Short mmCIF file of C-alpha atoms in Angstrom, two decimals:
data_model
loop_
_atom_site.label_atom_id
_atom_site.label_comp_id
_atom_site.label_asym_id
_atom_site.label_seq_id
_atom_site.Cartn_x
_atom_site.Cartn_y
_atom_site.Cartn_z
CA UNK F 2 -5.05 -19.27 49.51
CA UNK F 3 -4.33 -21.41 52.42
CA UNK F 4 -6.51 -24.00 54.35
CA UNK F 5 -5.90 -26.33 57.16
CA UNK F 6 -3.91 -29.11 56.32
CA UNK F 7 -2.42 -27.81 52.96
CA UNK F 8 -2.84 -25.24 50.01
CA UNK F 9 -5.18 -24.84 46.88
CA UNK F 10 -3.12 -23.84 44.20
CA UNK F 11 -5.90 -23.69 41.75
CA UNK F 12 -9.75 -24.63 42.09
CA UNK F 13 -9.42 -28.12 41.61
CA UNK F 14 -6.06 -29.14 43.06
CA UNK F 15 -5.17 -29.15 46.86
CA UNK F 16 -1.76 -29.91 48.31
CA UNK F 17 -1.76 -31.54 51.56
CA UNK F 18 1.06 -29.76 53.97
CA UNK F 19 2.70 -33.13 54.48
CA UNK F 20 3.82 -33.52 51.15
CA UNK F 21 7.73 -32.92 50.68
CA UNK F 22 8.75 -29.34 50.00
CA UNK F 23 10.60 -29.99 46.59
CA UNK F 24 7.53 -32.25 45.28
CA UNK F 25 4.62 -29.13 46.38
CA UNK F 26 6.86 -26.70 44.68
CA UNK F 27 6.85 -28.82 41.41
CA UNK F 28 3.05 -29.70 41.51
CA UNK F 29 2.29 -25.71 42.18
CA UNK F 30 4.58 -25.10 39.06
CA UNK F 31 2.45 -27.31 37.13
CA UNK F 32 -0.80 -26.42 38.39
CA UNK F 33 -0.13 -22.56 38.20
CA UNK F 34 1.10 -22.89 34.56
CA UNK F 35 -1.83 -25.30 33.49
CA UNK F 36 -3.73 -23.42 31.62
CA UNK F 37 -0.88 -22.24 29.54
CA UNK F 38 -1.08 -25.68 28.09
CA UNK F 39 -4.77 -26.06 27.95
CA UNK F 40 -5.76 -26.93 23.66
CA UNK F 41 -8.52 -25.19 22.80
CA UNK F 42 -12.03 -27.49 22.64
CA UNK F 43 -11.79 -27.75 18.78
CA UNK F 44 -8.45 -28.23 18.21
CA UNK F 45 -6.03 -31.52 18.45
CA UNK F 46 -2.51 -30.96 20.47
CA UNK F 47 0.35 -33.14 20.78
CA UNK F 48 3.86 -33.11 21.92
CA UNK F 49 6.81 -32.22 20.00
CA UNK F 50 10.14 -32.01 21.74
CA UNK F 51 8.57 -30.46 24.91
CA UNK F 52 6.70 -28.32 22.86
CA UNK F 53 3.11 -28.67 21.11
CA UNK F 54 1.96 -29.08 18.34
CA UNK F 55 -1.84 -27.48 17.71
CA UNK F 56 -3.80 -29.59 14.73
CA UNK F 57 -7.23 -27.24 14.08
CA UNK F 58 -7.35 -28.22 10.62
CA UNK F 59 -10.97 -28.75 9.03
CA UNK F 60 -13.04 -27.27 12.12
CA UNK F 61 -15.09 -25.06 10.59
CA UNK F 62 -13.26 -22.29 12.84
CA UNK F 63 -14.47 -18.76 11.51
CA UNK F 64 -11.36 -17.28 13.45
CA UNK F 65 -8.04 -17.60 15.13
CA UNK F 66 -8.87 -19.70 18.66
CA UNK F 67 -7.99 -16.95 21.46
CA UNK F 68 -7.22 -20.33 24.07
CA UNK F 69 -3.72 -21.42 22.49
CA UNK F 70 -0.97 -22.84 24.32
CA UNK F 71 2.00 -20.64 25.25
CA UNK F 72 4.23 -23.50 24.24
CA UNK F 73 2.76 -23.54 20.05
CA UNK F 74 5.51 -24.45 18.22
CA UNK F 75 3.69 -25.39 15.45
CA UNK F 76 0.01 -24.18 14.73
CA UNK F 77 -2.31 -25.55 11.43
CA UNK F 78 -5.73 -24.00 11.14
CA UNK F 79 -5.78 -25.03 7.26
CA UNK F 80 -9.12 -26.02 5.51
CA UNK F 81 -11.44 -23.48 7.91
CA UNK F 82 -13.52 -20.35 6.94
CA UNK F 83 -11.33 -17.55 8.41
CA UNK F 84 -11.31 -14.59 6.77
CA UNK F 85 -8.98 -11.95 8.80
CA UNK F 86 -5.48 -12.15 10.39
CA UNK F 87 -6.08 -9.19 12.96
CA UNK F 88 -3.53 -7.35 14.81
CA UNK F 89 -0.93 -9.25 17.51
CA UNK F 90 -3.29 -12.36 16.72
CA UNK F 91 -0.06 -14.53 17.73
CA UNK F 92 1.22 -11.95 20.44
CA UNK F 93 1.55 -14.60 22.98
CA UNK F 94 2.85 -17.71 20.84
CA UNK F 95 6.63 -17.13 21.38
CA UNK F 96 7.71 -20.57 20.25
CA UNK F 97 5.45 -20.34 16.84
CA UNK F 98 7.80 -21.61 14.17
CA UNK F 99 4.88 -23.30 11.62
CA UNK F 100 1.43 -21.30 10.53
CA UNK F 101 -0.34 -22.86 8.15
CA UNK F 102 -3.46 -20.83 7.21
CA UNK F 103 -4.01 -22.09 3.55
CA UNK F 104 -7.38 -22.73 2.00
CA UNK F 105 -9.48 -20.46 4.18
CA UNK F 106 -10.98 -17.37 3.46
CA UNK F 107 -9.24 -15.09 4.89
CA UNK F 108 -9.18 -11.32 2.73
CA UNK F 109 -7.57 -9.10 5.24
CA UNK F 110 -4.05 -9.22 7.09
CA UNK F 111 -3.90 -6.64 9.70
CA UNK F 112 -0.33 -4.30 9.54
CA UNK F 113 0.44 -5.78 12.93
CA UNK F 114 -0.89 -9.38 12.54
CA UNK F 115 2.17 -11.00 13.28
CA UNK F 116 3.94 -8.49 16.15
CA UNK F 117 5.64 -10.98 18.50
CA UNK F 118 6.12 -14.07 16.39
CA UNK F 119 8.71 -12.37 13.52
CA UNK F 120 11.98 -13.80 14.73
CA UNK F 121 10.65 -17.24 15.93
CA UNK F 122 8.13 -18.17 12.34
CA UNK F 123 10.36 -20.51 10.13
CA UNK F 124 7.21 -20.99 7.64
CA UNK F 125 3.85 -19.50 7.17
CA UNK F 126 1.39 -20.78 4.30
CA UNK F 127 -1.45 -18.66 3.13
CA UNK F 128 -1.67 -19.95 -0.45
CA UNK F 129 -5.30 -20.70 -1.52
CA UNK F 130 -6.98 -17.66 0.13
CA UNK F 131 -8.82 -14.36 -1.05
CA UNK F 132 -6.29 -11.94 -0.19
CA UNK F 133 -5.45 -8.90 -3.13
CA UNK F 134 -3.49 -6.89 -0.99
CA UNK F 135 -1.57 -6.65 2.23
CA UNK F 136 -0.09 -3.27 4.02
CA UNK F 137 3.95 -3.63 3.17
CA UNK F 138 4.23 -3.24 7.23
CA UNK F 139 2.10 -6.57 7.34
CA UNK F 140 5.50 -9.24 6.66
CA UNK F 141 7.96 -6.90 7.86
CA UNK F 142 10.82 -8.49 9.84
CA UNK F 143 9.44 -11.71 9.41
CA UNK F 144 12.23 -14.25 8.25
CA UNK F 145 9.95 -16.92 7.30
CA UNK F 146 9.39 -19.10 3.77
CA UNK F 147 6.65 -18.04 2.54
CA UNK F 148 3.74 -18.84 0.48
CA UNK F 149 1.47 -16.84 -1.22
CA UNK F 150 0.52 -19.54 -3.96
CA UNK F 151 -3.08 -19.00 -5.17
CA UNK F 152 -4.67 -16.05 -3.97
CA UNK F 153 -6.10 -12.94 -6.20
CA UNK F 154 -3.19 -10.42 -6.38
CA UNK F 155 -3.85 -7.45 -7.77
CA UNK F 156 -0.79 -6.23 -9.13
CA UNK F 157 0.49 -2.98 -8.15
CA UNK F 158 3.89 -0.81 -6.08
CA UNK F 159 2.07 -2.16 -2.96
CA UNK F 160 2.29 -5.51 -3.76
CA UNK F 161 5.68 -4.90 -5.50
CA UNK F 162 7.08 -3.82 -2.49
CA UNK F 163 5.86 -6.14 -0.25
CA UNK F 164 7.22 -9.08 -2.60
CA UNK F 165 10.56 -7.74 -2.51
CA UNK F 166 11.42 -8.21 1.18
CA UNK F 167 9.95 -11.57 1.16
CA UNK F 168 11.45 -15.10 1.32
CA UNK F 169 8.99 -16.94 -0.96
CA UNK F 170 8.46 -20.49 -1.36
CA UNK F 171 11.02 -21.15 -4.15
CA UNK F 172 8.23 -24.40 -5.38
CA UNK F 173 5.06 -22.43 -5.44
CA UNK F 174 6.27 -18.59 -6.39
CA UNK F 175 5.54 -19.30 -9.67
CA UNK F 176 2.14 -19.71 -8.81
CA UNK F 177 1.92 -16.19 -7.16
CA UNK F 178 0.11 -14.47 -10.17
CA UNK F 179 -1.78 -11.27 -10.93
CA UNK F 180 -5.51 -11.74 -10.95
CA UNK F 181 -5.77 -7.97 -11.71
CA UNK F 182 -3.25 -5.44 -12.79
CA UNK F 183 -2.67 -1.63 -13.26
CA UNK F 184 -1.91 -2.65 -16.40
CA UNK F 185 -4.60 -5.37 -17.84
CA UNK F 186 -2.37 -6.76 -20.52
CA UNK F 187 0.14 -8.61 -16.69
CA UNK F 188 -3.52 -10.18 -15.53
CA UNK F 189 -3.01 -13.84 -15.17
CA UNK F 190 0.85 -13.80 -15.47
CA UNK F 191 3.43 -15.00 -12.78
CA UNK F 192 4.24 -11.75 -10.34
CA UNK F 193 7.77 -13.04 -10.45
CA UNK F 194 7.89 -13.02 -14.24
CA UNK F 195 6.47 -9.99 -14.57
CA UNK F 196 9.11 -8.49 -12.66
CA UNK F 197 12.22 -10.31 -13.58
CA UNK F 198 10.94 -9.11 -17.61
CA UNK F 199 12.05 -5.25 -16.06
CA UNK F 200 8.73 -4.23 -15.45
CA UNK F 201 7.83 -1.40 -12.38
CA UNK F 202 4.21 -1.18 -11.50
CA UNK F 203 5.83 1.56 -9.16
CA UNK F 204 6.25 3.88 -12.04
CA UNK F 205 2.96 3.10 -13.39
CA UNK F 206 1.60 4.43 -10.13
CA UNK F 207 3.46 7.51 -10.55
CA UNK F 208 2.31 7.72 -14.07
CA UNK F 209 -1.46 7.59 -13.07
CA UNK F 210 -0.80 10.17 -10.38
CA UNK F 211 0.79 12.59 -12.71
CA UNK F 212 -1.90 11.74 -15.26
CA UNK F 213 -4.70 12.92 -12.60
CA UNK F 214 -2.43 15.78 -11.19
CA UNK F 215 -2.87 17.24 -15.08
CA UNK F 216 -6.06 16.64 -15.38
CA UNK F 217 -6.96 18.62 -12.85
CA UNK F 218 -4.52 21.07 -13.87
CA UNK F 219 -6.29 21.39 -16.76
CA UNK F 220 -9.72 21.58 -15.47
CA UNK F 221 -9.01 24.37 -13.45
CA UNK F 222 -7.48 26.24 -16.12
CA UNK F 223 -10.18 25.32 -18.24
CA UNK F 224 -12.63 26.84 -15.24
CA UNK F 225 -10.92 30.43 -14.98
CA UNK F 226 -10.66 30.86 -19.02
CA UNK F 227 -14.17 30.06 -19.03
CA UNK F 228 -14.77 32.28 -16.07
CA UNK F 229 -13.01 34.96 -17.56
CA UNK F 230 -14.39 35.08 -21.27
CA UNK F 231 -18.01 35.08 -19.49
CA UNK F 232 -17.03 38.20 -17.22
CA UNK F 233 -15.71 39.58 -20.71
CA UNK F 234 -18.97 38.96 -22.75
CA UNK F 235 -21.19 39.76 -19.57
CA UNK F 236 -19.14 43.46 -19.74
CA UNK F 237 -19.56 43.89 -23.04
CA UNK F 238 -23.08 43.32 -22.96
CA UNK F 239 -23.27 46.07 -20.19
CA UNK F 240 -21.52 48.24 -22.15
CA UNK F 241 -23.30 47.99 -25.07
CA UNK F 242 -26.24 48.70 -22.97
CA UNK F 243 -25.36 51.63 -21.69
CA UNK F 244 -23.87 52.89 -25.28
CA UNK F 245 -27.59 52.50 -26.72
CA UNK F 246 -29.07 54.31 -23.59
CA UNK F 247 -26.70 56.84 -24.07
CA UNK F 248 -27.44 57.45 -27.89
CA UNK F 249 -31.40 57.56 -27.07
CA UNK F 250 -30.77 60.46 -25.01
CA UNK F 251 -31.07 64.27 -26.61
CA UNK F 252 -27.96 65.61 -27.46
CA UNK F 253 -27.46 69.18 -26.64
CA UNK F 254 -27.54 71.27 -29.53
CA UNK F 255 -31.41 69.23 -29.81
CA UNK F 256 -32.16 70.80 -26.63
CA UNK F 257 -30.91 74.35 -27.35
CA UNK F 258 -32.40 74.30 -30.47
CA UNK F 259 -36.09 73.19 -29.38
CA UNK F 260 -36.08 75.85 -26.35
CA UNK F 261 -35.43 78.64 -29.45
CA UNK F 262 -38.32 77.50 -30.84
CA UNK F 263 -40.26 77.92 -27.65
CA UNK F 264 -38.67 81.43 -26.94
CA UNK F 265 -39.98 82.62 -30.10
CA UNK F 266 -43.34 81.30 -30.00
CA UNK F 267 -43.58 83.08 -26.77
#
């Protein structure tokens, strides 16, 4: 928008007309990509190589800050009470090579929670954390170290999976451990032991679904004999019925005989 005697470039900065042409194109620049830049109120940035570093450690944040500047390269929301990763939360964070989002809360990681940031992410920290599960489309692509340290797994093909794609953090995946298994007896054990010793919680899940598949085989089977030997016994009991009615009926040679009697009486 232009004005007499220069041009507002934004709502608080106005560039008079005289200034040199290379110096108003560099202050526009600046001014127009401001807010790209801006830190959010509760965090701390600094400068790292032309890029910035984002400190929102220990703020009592309940979720990801939506105000982040374009030029993250490093982002540390440790210590805070967030409890979900959501979809594309980092869409817009093209320079993100450190996440650290250990010691929260956080329980669910969306299947698209870290679109846009998979080739850039060097290393991402979510030890210390409630998290059981994650969708095995959650970490895929992403060439990051990772950490996983301290969270309750529940150990199953999901999780199997999703470990197997992973670059863990070689000095804390021994502390990646089942809190719950599909087999009780692996609760509390290293994930990575566990599976180095041969075991496949894949084929366990196969197991229990064949296990259910013939139970319900069998239940149905067990339905239609039952089914059947009730029509049988219900038939039966018709039939013997209608044998009985039959036999209380006269026979014919009863009949003949008592209308002789009344002939001759007549």
């Amino acid at each position: 928008m232009t004005f007499l005697g220069g041009v507002y470039v934004s709502r608080k900065v106005f560039i008079p007309h005289g200034c040199p042409l290379t110096l108003r194109y560099i202050l526009a620049v600046i001014c127009l990509s401001a807010k790209g830049f801006a830190c959010p109120k509760s965090c701390h940035c600094s400068e790292r190589n032309g890029l910035t570093v984002v400190q929102c450690s220990s703020r009592n944040l309940e979720e990801i800050p939506s105000d982040l500047p374009h030029n993250t390269v490093s982002l540390l929301l440790s210590s805070n009470h967030i409890t979900k990763i959501p979809n594309q939360a980092f869409k817009n964070l093209p320079w993100l090579q450190e996440l650290d989002m250990s010691r929260n809360a956080i329980e669910t990681v969306d299947a698209g929670a870290f679109q846009g940031v998979t080739e850039s992410l060097r290393a991402l920290d979510l030890s210390h954390n409630h998290m059981q599960s994650v969708p095995k489309e959650a970490f895929a692509r992403l060439h990051a170290k990772i950490s996983l340290s301290n969270n309750p797994w529940h150990c199953e093909c999901t999780l199997q999976e999703v470990l197997r794609e992973l670059r863990l953090d070689p000095e804390t995946v021994n502390e990646v451990s089942c809190h719950t298994a599909v087999q009780e007896e692996y609760a509390g054990k290293p994930v990575i032991q566990v599976l180095d010793s041969g075991i496949n919680f894949c084929n366990f899940h196969h197991k229990t679904t064949d296990v259910a598949m013939f139970v319900t085989m069998f239940g149905w089977f067990t339905m239609v004999i039952a089914y059947v030997i009730y029509y049988v016994r219900h038939n039966q009991e018709d039939a013997r019925r209608h044998l009985e009615y039959l036999k209380s009926l006269p026979s014919s040679s009863q009949i003949s005989k008592d209308f002789d009697t009344i002939s001759t009486v007549l």
